Structure formats: structure tokens, C-alpha cells
XYZ file of C-alpha atoms in Angstrom:
661
model
C 0.000 0.000 0.000
C 2.890 2.371 0.858
C 4.428 1.744 -2.572
C 1.099 2.540 -4.226
C 0.888 5.854 -2.320
C 4.387 6.850 -3.389
C 3.610 5.912 -6.984
C 0.326 7.847 -6.896
C 2.062 10.876 -5.400
C 4.678 10.778 -8.167
C 2.007 10.661 -10.855
C 0.200 13.547 -9.164
C 3.370 15.668 -9.108
C 3.952 14.975 -12.796
C 0.378 16.005 -13.535
C 0.815 19.238 -11.581
C 4.027 19.969 -13.500
C 2.263 19.273 -16.794
C -0.628 21.526 -15.791
C 1.879 24.237 -14.843
C 3.509 24.074 -18.272
C 0.132 23.929 -19.998
C -1.025 27.066 -18.201
C 2.201 28.815 -19.155
C 3.639 29.213 -15.632
C 7.345 28.505 -15.474
C 9.242 29.393 -12.321
C 12.306 30.592 -14.201
C 10.215 33.295 -15.877
C 8.944 34.599 -12.535
C 11.203 37.396 -11.261
C 9.682 37.018 -7.776
C 11.139 33.533 -7.421
C 14.526 33.179 -5.672
C 17.515 33.257 -8.012
C 18.584 29.644 -7.575
C 14.993 28.404 -7.860
C 14.859 30.040 -11.287
C 18.258 28.614 -12.257
C 17.310 25.098 -11.127
C 13.924 25.235 -12.838
C 15.354 26.373 -16.167
C 18.276 23.932 -16.083
C 15.883 21.041 -15.442
C 13.972 21.887 -18.625
C 17.026 22.116 -20.913
C 18.218 19.503 -23.374
C 21.919 18.736 -23.825
C 21.821 20.692 -27.084
C 20.434 23.755 -25.314
C 22.997 23.505 -22.522
C 25.966 23.278 -24.867
C 24.564 26.215 -26.831
C 24.690 28.308 -23.663
C 28.381 27.431 -23.280
C 29.168 28.722 -26.778
C 30.251 32.297 -27.578
C 30.555 33.260 -31.259
C 31.841 36.308 -33.134
C 29.256 38.766 -34.449
C 30.540 38.318 -38.026
C 29.279 34.699 -38.074
C 26.155 35.343 -35.977
C 22.579 35.849 -37.152
C 19.112 35.476 -35.668
C 18.819 32.129 -37.440
C 22.140 30.840 -36.042
C 21.227 31.992 -32.534
C 17.942 30.073 -32.756
C 19.243 26.929 -34.453
C 22.193 26.362 -32.107
C 20.804 27.982 -28.911
C 23.920 30.199 -28.793
C 24.446 31.697 -25.340
C 26.685 34.637 -26.197
C 27.992 36.832 -29.010
C 31.112 39.017 -28.977
C 32.820 41.686 -31.002
C 36.535 41.063 -31.434
C 38.883 44.044 -31.683
C 37.627 46.248 -34.511
C 34.587 44.069 -35.239
C 31.701 46.486 -35.799
C 28.340 46.384 -37.619
C 29.491 49.151 -39.999
C 32.380 51.648 -40.225
C 31.733 54.559 -37.851
C 28.489 52.854 -36.804
C 26.043 54.912 -34.761
C 24.670 53.692 -31.414
C 21.372 53.060 -33.185
C 23.097 50.704 -35.632
C 24.693 48.807 -32.759
C 21.366 48.528 -30.913
C 19.605 47.186 -33.999
C 22.300 44.547 -34.540
C 22.224 43.401 -30.913
C 18.433 43.220 -30.926
C 18.386 41.226 -34.158
C 20.582 38.581 -32.507
C 18.495 38.722 -29.346
C 15.269 38.117 -31.256
C 16.765 34.868 -32.514
C 17.608 33.784 -28.977
C 14.186 34.690 -27.622
C 12.442 32.715 -30.373
C 13.857 29.419 -29.085
C 11.748 26.955 -27.112
C 12.839 28.303 -23.725
C 13.605 31.883 -24.782
C 16.963 32.172 -23.012
C 18.472 35.599 -23.854
C 21.989 35.894 -25.170
C 24.659 38.104 -23.597
C 26.860 40.296 -25.842
C 30.502 40.851 -24.852
C 33.038 43.419 -26.048
C 36.525 44.651 -25.133
C 35.706 47.964 -23.456
C 39.136 48.201 -21.838
C 39.630 51.992 -21.768
C 36.166 53.214 -22.468
C 33.952 51.701 -25.183
C 37.021 51.588 -27.388
C 35.651 49.740 -30.447
C 32.963 52.331 -31.024
C 33.164 55.519 -33.067
C 32.669 58.714 -31.005
C 33.044 56.916 -27.670
C 35.063 58.514 -24.867
C 38.512 56.912 -24.835
C 40.007 57.021 -21.344
C 43.698 56.582 -20.496
C 44.891 52.998 -20.595
C 45.387 51.268 -17.244
C 49.114 52.044 -17.054
C 48.190 55.714 -16.733
C 45.316 55.135 -14.326
C 47.683 53.294 -11.987
C 49.777 56.463 -11.756
C 46.763 58.383 -10.437
C 46.600 56.235 -7.256
C 42.877 57.110 -7.319
C 40.482 54.130 -7.027
C 37.456 56.426 -6.750
C 38.331 57.999 -10.109
C 38.633 54.558 -11.664
C 35.211 53.625 -10.253
C 33.685 56.677 -11.945
C 35.367 55.678 -15.212
C 33.798 52.234 -14.848
C 30.341 53.781 -14.398
C 30.788 56.026 -17.440
C 32.035 53.128 -19.541
C 29.019 51.035 -18.516
C 26.660 53.769 -19.734
C 28.466 54.095 -23.069
C 28.368 50.316 -23.575
C 24.645 50.275 -22.760
C 24.211 53.108 -25.266
C 25.038 50.572 -27.990
C 22.749 47.867 -26.593
C 25.500 45.635 -25.181
C 25.676 44.251 -21.633
C 29.055 42.579 -20.997
C 32.644 43.906 -21.055
C 35.910 41.976 -21.092
C 37.370 44.302 -18.459
C 39.179 44.990 -16.214
C 42.569 43.499 -16.955
C 44.028 42.953 -13.478
C 47.382 41.609 -14.603
C 50.382 42.573 -12.506
C 52.914 43.399 -15.229
C 56.385 42.508 -13.997
C 58.248 43.140 -17.257
C 57.565 46.128 -19.543
C 58.757 44.139 -22.547
C 55.306 42.512 -22.450
C 53.083 43.863 -25.230
C 50.085 44.094 -22.884
C 51.859 45.985 -20.107
C 49.743 49.095 -20.713
C 46.682 47.019 -19.791
C 48.153 46.589 -16.301
C 47.722 49.203 -13.571
C 51.053 48.493 -11.906
C 53.923 46.152 -11.118
C 52.697 46.316 -7.503
C 49.759 44.007 -6.672
C 48.574 46.440 -3.971
C 47.848 49.126 -6.562
C 46.146 46.633 -8.876
C 44.020 45.476 -5.947
C 42.979 49.059 -5.214
C 42.051 49.627 -8.869
C 39.597 46.707 -8.865
C 37.240 49.459 -7.705
C 36.441 49.775 -11.415
C 34.320 46.613 -10.985
C 31.601 48.229 -8.827
C 31.794 51.142 -11.253
C 30.923 48.821 -14.124
C 28.534 46.537 -12.245
C 27.261 48.554 -9.289
C 28.019 48.194 -5.580
C 27.375 44.748 -4.163
C 24.498 44.837 -1.639
C 25.681 44.633 1.976
C 23.840 41.360 2.544
C 25.303 39.630 -0.516
C 27.405 36.510 -0.029
C 31.012 36.748 -1.140
C 31.680 35.399 -4.612
C 28.138 35.893 -5.929
C 28.044 37.906 -9.183
C 26.186 41.196 -9.084
C 25.002 43.590 -11.822
C 22.830 46.466 -10.659
C 20.337 47.049 -13.450
C 20.100 48.473 -16.956
C 22.734 51.175 -16.405
C 25.383 48.604 -15.501
C 27.203 45.813 -17.346
C 28.716 42.461 -16.415
C 32.479 42.744 -15.880
C 35.299 40.267 -16.469
C 38.491 39.990 -14.401
C 41.309 38.867 -16.684
C 43.572 37.037 -17.435
C 43.569 34.325 -14.812
C 46.314 34.008 -13.637
C 49.940 35.151 -13.972
C 49.702 36.709 -17.447
C 51.834 39.662 -16.369
C 54.727 37.499 -15.218
C 55.715 35.583 -18.339
C 59.386 34.865 -19.035
C 61.060 37.906 -20.653
C 57.619 39.508 -20.992
C 56.740 37.307 -23.973
C 52.987 37.353 -24.544
C 51.122 34.067 -23.958
C 54.348 32.518 -22.623
C 55.345 30.694 -19.453
C 55.185 32.273 -15.998
C 57.938 30.646 -13.975
C 57.238 31.206 -10.293
C 56.550 29.058 -7.247
C 53.107 28.715 -5.659
C 53.905 31.227 -2.926
C 55.035 33.813 -5.507
C 51.936 33.279 -7.627
C 49.725 33.817 -4.586
C 51.680 36.844 -3.392
C 52.030 38.723 -6.697
C 49.439 37.636 -9.248
C 46.486 36.268 -7.275
C 45.612 39.131 -4.857
C 43.602 41.236 -7.374
C 41.324 38.235 -7.940
C 40.517 38.124 -4.210
C 39.267 41.715 -4.403
C 37.435 41.178 -7.688
C 35.483 38.234 -6.298
C 34.614 40.134 -3.115
C 33.278 42.953 -5.317
C 30.939 40.567 -7.149
C 32.699 40.299 -10.507
C 30.458 38.335 -12.876
C 33.048 36.512 -14.959
C 36.727 35.569 -15.007
C 38.693 35.087 -18.239
C 41.451 32.478 -18.365
C 44.924 33.467 -19.559
C 46.665 32.171 -22.680
C 49.805 31.881 -20.597
C 51.150 28.865 -18.743
C 52.219 28.457 -15.144
C 55.427 26.467 -14.814
C 54.751 24.809 -18.158
C 51.039 24.010 -17.701
C 48.567 25.899 -19.882
C 46.140 27.900 -17.764
C 43.274 26.899 -20.074
C 43.876 23.296 -18.981
C 44.731 23.939 -15.322
C 41.955 22.322 -13.279
C 43.812 22.878 -9.999
C 43.713 26.665 -10.364
C 40.459 27.115 -12.294
C 38.180 24.650 -10.493
C 39.866 23.702 -7.229
C 41.161 27.156 -6.317
C 39.030 29.785 -8.100
C 35.680 28.020 -7.897
C 36.017 25.856 -4.807
C 38.443 27.652 -2.490
C 37.655 31.262 -3.419
C 33.975 30.371 -3.937
C 33.637 32.304 -7.182
C 30.056 31.775 -8.377
C 30.086 33.603 -11.704
C 31.197 31.933 -14.916
C 34.683 31.290 -16.276
C 35.243 32.187 -19.927
C 38.092 31.239 -22.247
C 40.107 33.781 -24.173
C 39.758 34.105 -27.969
C 40.416 30.588 -29.356
C 41.947 29.918 -25.965
C 41.192 26.205 -25.851
C 42.656 25.777 -29.356
C 45.980 27.029 -27.965
C 46.168 24.315 -25.337
C 47.990 22.336 -28.053
C 50.957 23.378 -30.130
C 50.339 24.195 -32.879
C 46.884 25.513 -31.966
C 43.964 23.283 -32.942
C 46.102 20.287 -33.879
C 43.992 18.056 -31.600
C 40.757 19.971 -31.135
C 38.856 17.176 -29.392
C 41.559 17.008 -26.743
C 41.468 20.810 -26.384
C 37.707 20.741 -25.798
C 38.097 18.003 -23.203
C 41.003 19.679 -21.411
C 39.403 23.131 -21.344
C 35.942 22.087 -20.201
C 37.377 19.602 -17.684
C 39.586 22.381 -16.271
C 36.448 24.352 -15.434
C 35.878 26.705 -18.371
C 32.140 27.380 -18.553
C 31.812 29.505 -21.694
C 34.130 29.045 -24.665
C 35.025 32.008 -26.867
C 35.097 29.880 -29.981
C 34.722 32.390 -31.880
C 34.193 31.196 -35.508
C 34.030 27.388 -35.851
C 31.163 26.957 -33.431
C 29.768 23.786 -35.029
C 33.102 22.012 -34.426
C 32.997 22.962 -30.762
C 29.344 22.014 -30.328
C 29.778 18.671 -32.113
C 32.943 17.728 -30.203
C 31.511 18.607 -26.805
C 28.223 16.833 -27.549
C 29.985 13.608 -28.515
C 32.191 13.693 -25.415
C 29.211 14.179 -23.098
C 27.169 11.455 -24.780
C 30.139 9.100 -24.501
C 30.543 10.070 -20.831
C 34.061 11.396 -21.419
C 32.876 14.682 -19.909
C 30.325 14.150 -17.120
C 26.916 15.811 -17.255
C 27.640 17.334 -13.847
C 30.383 19.469 -15.435
C 27.968 20.718 -18.117
C 25.304 21.482 -15.518
C 27.801 23.422 -13.398
C 28.748 25.549 -16.416
C 25.144 26.238 -17.408
C 24.053 27.103 -13.868
C 26.866 29.650 -13.631
C 25.989 31.253 -16.977
C 22.289 31.401 -16.108
C 23.046 32.830 -12.660
C 24.791 35.790 -14.288
C 22.007 36.283 -16.844
C 19.289 36.191 -14.177
C 21.282 38.494 -11.883
C 21.657 41.038 -14.695
C 17.910 41.129 -15.279
C 18.353 39.865 -18.845
C 15.234 37.732 -18.679
C 13.154 40.767 -17.698
C 14.877 43.232 -20.060
C 16.457 41.266 -22.910
C 15.969 43.907 -25.617
C 18.038 47.076 -25.857
C 16.366 50.409 -26.457
C 17.557 53.855 -27.496
C 17.218 55.482 -24.082
C 20.999 55.588 -23.511
C 22.249 56.655 -26.947
C 23.096 60.179 -25.744
C 25.513 58.691 -23.189
C 28.029 57.799 -25.908
C 30.903 60.281 -25.863
C 28.919 62.823 -23.889
C 30.665 65.901 -22.545
C 30.490 64.814 -18.904
C 32.405 61.637 -19.747
C 34.982 63.613 -21.725
C 35.479 65.911 -18.726
C 36.023 62.804 -16.600
C 38.568 61.545 -19.132
C 40.403 64.890 -18.956
C 40.530 64.593 -15.180
C 41.985 61.100 -15.542
C 44.628 62.374 -17.979
C 45.614 65.215 -15.647
C 46.015 62.896 -12.668
C 47.909 60.250 -14.671
C 50.737 62.510 -15.873
C 54.055 61.932 -14.117
C 56.593 64.755 -14.082
C 60.016 63.072 -14.191
C 62.216 66.160 -14.584
C 61.562 69.882 -14.228
C 64.465 72.138 -15.104
C 68.140 71.410 -15.464
C 68.513 72.692 -11.915
C 65.964 72.501 -9.111
C 65.782 76.289 -8.681
C 64.923 76.889 -12.368
C 61.827 74.832 -13.214
C 60.400 74.960 -16.729
C 56.822 73.897 -16.030
C 54.206 75.190 -15.642
C 54.846 76.700 -19.058
C 53.908 80.341 -19.616
C 50.842 80.774 -21.828
C 52.053 84.157 -22.997
C 55.105 83.814 -25.230
C 55.934 85.365 -28.619
C 56.514 82.073 -30.432
C 56.667 78.423 -29.406
C 57.569 75.239 -31.241
C 55.568 72.026 -31.115
C 57.364 69.020 -32.565
C 57.250 65.253 -32.599
C 55.412 62.404 -34.321
C 52.843 62.148 -31.510
C 51.913 65.828 -31.128
C 49.116 65.796 -33.689
C 48.115 62.138 -33.929
C 44.966 61.047 -32.105
C 45.540 57.392 -32.938
C 49.002 57.420 -31.373
C 47.547 59.187 -28.332
C 44.968 56.428 -27.806
C 47.188 53.408 -28.483
C 46.067 49.848 -29.173
C 42.537 48.572 -28.584
C 41.118 51.741 -30.143
C 38.642 51.397 -33.042
C 40.899 48.635 -34.390
C 42.533 45.839 -32.392
C 46.054 47.157 -33.029
C 44.991 50.800 -32.932
C 45.443 53.308 -35.747
C 47.509 56.302 -36.822
C 45.958 59.642 -37.730
C 43.140 61.929 -36.702
C 40.104 60.563 -38.529
C 39.562 57.395 -36.480
C 37.173 58.927 -33.939
C 36.334 62.179 -32.123
C 38.908 63.715 -29.827
C 41.481 66.427 -29.219
C 45.148 66.058 -30.108
C 47.821 67.580 -27.912
C 48.675 70.119 -30.650
C 45.050 71.222 -30.900
C 44.899 71.525 -27.126
C 48.082 73.623 -27.018
C 46.651 76.060 -29.573
C 43.469 76.344 -27.518
C 45.376 76.954 -24.271
C 48.063 79.523 -25.045
C 47.439 83.242 -25.336
C 45.782 84.213 -28.645
C 48.825 86.349 -29.442
C 51.255 83.429 -29.063
C 52.374 81.982 -32.389
C 52.375 78.168 -32.350
C 54.637 76.604 -34.980
C 54.242 72.879 -35.630
C 57.083 71.004 -37.296
C 56.970 67.265 -36.796
C 60.717 66.645 -37.177
C 62.662 69.899 -37.544
C 66.395 70.013 -38.013
C 68.582 71.904 -35.556
C 69.136 74.837 -37.898
C 65.389 75.445 -38.205
C 65.064 75.514 -34.429
C 68.014 77.883 -33.930
C 66.883 80.254 -36.671
C 63.357 80.841 -35.319
C 63.988 82.315 -31.875
C 61.406 80.140 -30.070
C 60.613 80.913 -26.438
C 60.450 77.175 -25.711
C 59.499 73.908 -27.382
C 57.128 71.043 -26.611
C 58.279 67.724 -28.103
C 55.771 64.856 -28.134
C 57.207 61.464 -29.085
C 56.785 57.834 -28.097
C 55.613 54.423 -29.267
C 53.266 53.596 -32.154
C 50.020 51.773 -31.294
C 50.126 47.995 -30.733
C 48.239 45.238 -28.959
C 49.168 41.867 -27.486
C 52.060 39.977 -29.157
C 52.655 42.733 -31.717
C 53.721 44.921 -28.802
C 56.311 42.546 -27.358
C 59.640 44.377 -27.467
C 63.164 43.522 -26.420
C 64.550 47.037 -26.953
C 61.725 49.369 -25.736
C 62.915 52.296 -27.823
C 61.086 55.472 -28.805
C 60.050 55.084 -32.433
C 61.936 56.994 -35.127
C 62.360 59.855 -35.719
C 61.655 60.533 -32.025
C 65.272 60.390 -30.780
C 66.559 62.741 -33.483
C 63.642 65.119 -32.857
C 64.612 65.305 -29.169
C 68.253 65.929 -30.012
C 67.562 68.541 -32.702
C 65.067 70.515 -30.637
C 66.391 70.182 -27.097
C 69.929 70.939 -28.216
C 68.814 74.338 -29.491
C 66.037 75.624 -27.196
C 64.472 75.021 -23.797
C 62.203 72.016 -24.190
C 59.690 69.840 -22.418
C 59.475 66.298 -23.781
C 56.183 64.452 -23.439
C 56.448 60.667 -23.810
C 53.387 58.864 -25.211
C 53.917 55.184 -24.430
C 52.341 52.122 -22.925
C 55.268 51.560 -20.553
C 58.628 52.984 -19.571
C 60.933 53.256 -22.584
C 64.632 53.950 -23.088
C 65.242 57.656 -22.384
C 68.479 57.600 -20.364
C 70.633 58.804 -23.285
C 68.509 61.945 -23.747
C 67.635 63.018 -20.201
C 70.589 65.366 -19.740
C 69.621 67.415 -22.810
C 65.952 67.647 -21.811
C 64.780 70.488 -19.581
C 61.498 68.909 -18.485
C 60.226 65.365 -18.992
C 56.644 64.096 -18.708
C 55.349 60.514 -18.864
C 51.870 60.882 -20.392
C 51.312 57.146 -21.064
C 48.410 56.570 -23.500
C 46.027 59.390 -22.570
C 43.161 58.644 -24.994
C 40.972 61.098 -26.847
C 41.209 64.032 -24.450
C 44.552 65.689 -25.183
C 43.391 68.810 -23.370
C 44.141 66.993 -20.116
C 47.849 67.101 -20.984
C 47.941 70.837 -21.644
C 45.794 71.572 -18.573
C 48.758 70.453 -16.485
C 51.631 71.567 -18.716
C 50.400 75.169 -18.618
C 49.556 75.210 -14.922
C 45.756 75.165 -14.818
C 46.161 72.023 -12.715
C 49.076 70.547 -10.814
C 51.237 67.543 -11.619
C 50.391 64.837 -9.091
C 50.963 61.414 -10.739
C 53.386 58.904 -9.231
C 55.086 56.092 -11.105
C 53.220 52.812 -10.686
C 56.011 51.186 -12.685
C 59.767 51.322 -12.241
C 61.515 53.329 -14.973
C 64.655 51.405 -15.878
C 67.993 52.768 -17.074
C 68.652 49.970 -19.556
C 66.689 46.975 -20.852
C 69.604 44.838 -19.671
C 68.257 45.359 -16.125
C 64.900 43.735 -16.905
C 62.947 42.342 -15.285
C 63.386 44.762 -12.394
C 60.651 45.617 -9.914
C 60.516 47.532 -6.663
C 61.893 45.388 -3.855
C 64.300 43.426 -6.059
C 67.867 43.054 -4.735
C 69.326 44.504 -7.966
C 67.008 47.538 -7.915
C 68.833 50.427 -9.611
C 66.288 52.440 -11.601
C 66.490 55.675 -13.536
C 63.273 56.764 -11.789
C 62.044 54.560 -8.930
C 58.564 53.246 -8.312
C 56.500 56.007 -6.658
C 58.580 58.842 -8.110
C 56.836 61.948 -9.389
C 57.580 65.663 -9.086
C 54.730 67.999 -8.240
C 53.813 71.514 -9.247
C 51.287 74.045 -8.070
C 48.804 75.558 -10.487
C 49.182 78.894 -12.190
C 52.070 81.243 -11.423
C 53.216 79.547 -8.191
C 55.830 76.955 -9.024
C 56.939 74.301 -6.603
C 58.897 71.140 -7.276
C 59.594 68.398 -4.794
C 61.872 65.532 -5.712
C 61.712 62.243 -3.899
C 60.935 58.584 -4.240
C 57.583 59.047 -2.522
C 55.813 62.118 -1.183
C 54.262 61.818 2.256
C 50.942 61.292 0.511
C 52.445 58.428 -1.469
C 53.776 56.754 1.663
C 50.407 57.210 3.354
C 48.630 55.685 0.345
C 50.912 52.671 0.300
C 50.491 52.009 4.020
C 46.707 52.385 3.891
C 46.504 50.255 0.763
C 48.638 47.546 2.314
C 46.670 47.555 5.565
C 43.299 47.457 3.821
C 44.531 44.781 1.442
C 45.689 42.534 4.281
C 42.468 43.168 6.199
C 40.219 42.358 3.218
C 42.148 39.206 2.382
C 42.117 38.072 6.006
C 38.338 38.513 6.188
C 37.967 36.716 2.886
C 39.915 33.656 3.939
C 38.133 33.548 7.296
C 34.878 33.472 5.331
C 36.065 30.784 2.933
């Protein structure tokens, strides 16, 4: 009789479930249901095909509404420079995103897709967006609150184009400036990188006080899902070679490269991207110990883990030579969403076969899908899957450009001011009969912005997007009676013959991204060195370096009167002249050691062989306007205070975190 009752009860429950579906009520569609109830309900309804679709991210160039529907694709991305049309408007972006979304919503279960893009210094793929300084400059500001505001502005500009997910921030701790991605790193010091994870609540919103640690959080339609990358050790590869091997013991990995991930998880980061690099010879994309056992289990990260672009392909050498093995190794390691990005049918077919043959257990697939759905539910995607035009005016708006100017001003580091301390050159006088502006980077917006701007590798010239070059800003700043002469690479005779009051020379590196930026010599690009010599040998000069990292300048320093590290300032060149001419003070401090010679590398603060040209934390200061004050030193009192507070807070946060876990 007891067996009959149990059987009858089971039949009754099935009938109730059937009635629920027939009447259209599904718990996962009810926003009043608890998050995990919705996740569990939806997962229980999904076929293997639908689950694997959710784990698949494809490039927009191969996506369509039909593809989204047929393969149940969970995510679309734009690679560097991948846009719906040249100089596309926000409206064009919104239409494209909504076309893909309509395909997703027309599937049996109507699971919305999530669209990801590399918004690493503003919404940098998009024409007319505000381009902020790259992270190397933001680290020099020592201002986490500023970085949080940049995150909030970036989120609004991304939402203006109908997208909801950014592959940012990069929280690499770059230990060797020869690395082509060093400008994506805030600092060589993990404490500064930890502090700058404040960009995450800027992008996503502040985690509610009652939220459990490790749970992803995105606070509504004005915010986007963020991605901490690249997990882990990408900034420590041997000789700074991109995608190479990070050779360091477990204690060193935990002390240098892991701390920013602690903070990111505490702040509710939605996703973590795995690094192309290896740790002591083991590819991170195949490292189950660090991805599953440490990140997911020990740190209790509850968002989803995403691969890098064709990241699982690169588990083998050459890439893709044994794709089935790559799929197995990557998914087994704990990767939840795979950035395919093109050959999605190969990935789907391989993973399906391996699950059906029980090579990959269904529990691993379910874990991945639950994590992806948790983020989508948390974002409110099920309630608001379609983008609208309500945010289009946020793209490149003046308030964001003012914020970018503030970031530029605070990022500038004054390395030298006058050939003697009692005769400073900056602030420069606005009233002068005639001044010279020279250098390949003085009137080149593309050079100013660097890589990851409109195109993956960046561009040269002034027609790539909207912005202000340093030359244009100089002309707008000086007295109307001052004659500004621009000569990109003058010879010494020209300089001597023109009786200039002073010269501003702007030189540096050309744009680059990733492996294309790897460099063993770290030199200023030609004709930069000869421009410095020709100009500074004939007239008082301030040299402004536009670069993604410290570069070789030791041979020229003695001939230079004033030297400024401006990093990659972005579209708002006015921020540079605001400080050069004394409307604001120099306040930036080096977040990277400036070496004398590349033969010293790698060299970071605290190393036994530490002998820099300009040490970590160095930065002269000025006072605005006519009052001039310089103060040399490794660290100002404010810098020492910052470091002590940062260290104390960092230790306190990490202690609380590990007590919790």
C-alpha cells in the first residue's frame, strides 16, 4: 500500500508539473522567485543541445538570428575592430544586438543571449566613444574612486550601444615592460592593482551589503557584467613574452598575481577570463587545480569562467592540432563559456559527442550552465532582454569627456623639471611670442589612444574617432597672441633660426596590442630620438612621452629640460595641456619602475638589484598657475600614506575573505 501511495504521489506531481507548463507558468520566468529556484527550474527543462549552446560564444561576423535560434547560442562578442558598420552609430549597434536577441528569444525556452566586447579603456571599439587613459596611466593616479567613476561612465556608453558585458578589467600585474600588454596593467605592484579593482563596482554597481562573497552582481540596466582577466599570472611571463610561461613558485603566484582576484570576487565580478599563458609549463586553459579547485572551490567564485579568444585551441601546439583534446582539457579544467569564436559547429559537435560518450560528465555541463544562467538572471536579462535607445546620448557625452580629462591630468608623471631645481620649466607660460611644437605624436589622435582603439592594433591619424590632439589643445590653451609653430621633425638649424621661447616635443611608441607589442629594446620610435636631439639641443624644451610603458630615455635626459610621462592618454589631449600650462598641478606617481637599460629587466621595486632611472613612486609635483613648486623624492608623504593604507586594507580584506572561505 505504501508503494502505491508513493507511486500515486509521483504521478500527481507529474500532472501538476504538466498543468503548470500547460497554463504557461514557469518558475524561471517569474522574477519574484529566488535566483537559484529560477536557475534550477530552467536547467531542469534544458536539453543537452540547449545547454551546450549556452556554453558557446561566437563572433558577431558569423552570428545571425537564425544561427542563434538553431544552435541555442548563449553569447555573441565583437573582437577588436569588429563592428556592424564603419563609424556605426549607437542606433546601428542597438539594432544589430536586438536582431541577434530576437533569434535567442524565439527558441523553445527563450533564453536571452549576452553580448561581450573589449571595453578596456572606455567603449574603445565604437566611433565617437570617450577613450580614457589605458590602465598604465590610471595606476599612476593612485585614485580608485576615479577609476570607479570611469567604470560607471564606460558602462553607460556600452549600454548606449545595446551591449551588456565587457571583457574588463585586466588585473594583470605586469612585472616586465617588454610585455606587449603591459599598458593594460595598472602596476607592477599588486597592492595598486588590488585598489584599482574598484572599477568593478563602477561597471557593475556596488554589491548589496547582505550579498554573499563570490556571488556575481550587476545592478540594473545602467550597468554591465564585468570580467576579471587574465587568470592568472599573465603579467609574469618569461622575458615579458605574450602568452608565454610564468615561472614562479606557488607562494610567488599567490603573493604577486592572485591578490587582485581576491578583491574582484569580493566585489561581485560576474566573470573571469582564463589566460593564454602557462604556469610552470602548464597551460592555464587546462589547469583544473587553479580554475576549479582554487578559483571556484576555495575562493567560492560563483560567476562563470570564460576562455580567451580561441583559448582552448591554444592548449595544443600548434593551436587546434587536436581539437577534441582541447575541448576536453578546457571544459574539464572548469571553463564554462568558450570564446570559440568562428568554428562553433566544431565545438558544439565535439563537446556533444564527449558528453554522450561520458568522457565529460553531465555534472560538469550542468555546473557551467548554472553559472551562466546565474549571471544572466542576476543582470535582469530575462526581464529586459531587448536594448532600447534610451541611452544613446551617453556615448561620448561631454560629462564623460570631462572625466577623461581629469583622468589624464592625474595620470601625468613629471620626471624632470628644469636642469637645476631652482629653475623649473613647467608650468609653461601661456604668454610667449613664439613656441615650437614638434614630434610624431603631437598631432596624432591614434598614437595618443594606443592599441585597442577602433581597431585591435589601434590606428595612426586623426580621422579614427572624435577627440582632441595635444597640438590642438596647445593652440586652444596659449594666449591668442602666441604663435604656435608645428614642425613634426625639424632640423637643428630650423630651431636655432626661429627664436622660439620654448618647445614642446611629443614622441613615443606607435600603437600595438598583445604579441605585436612585445619588445626587447623598448625604444622610442623613429624619428623621435633625433627630434629630441635637434630641438632640445637648441632651445628650452619639455618632452612628453606617449607610451604604454617605460621606454629607453636615459641617453637623452641630460639634454631635456622637463620630462613628462603621459602614457596613453586617450581622446582628451586637453588633459595634458591643462597640467603643462599650470591650470592644474602635476600629481601622478610612477606605478612602474623606470629602468635605465633593458639589460636590467625584469626589475621591480623590492628586487635586490634595484637600480632604476626613476624609482617606483617617483613623481615631481607643481602648483597651479604662477606659483611653481617642485619636490623631488621617491615618494611624497601622501604616497607613503597611500601605500600604508593600501597595504593595511589589502591585508584586512584578504584576512576577512579567507576567514569566510
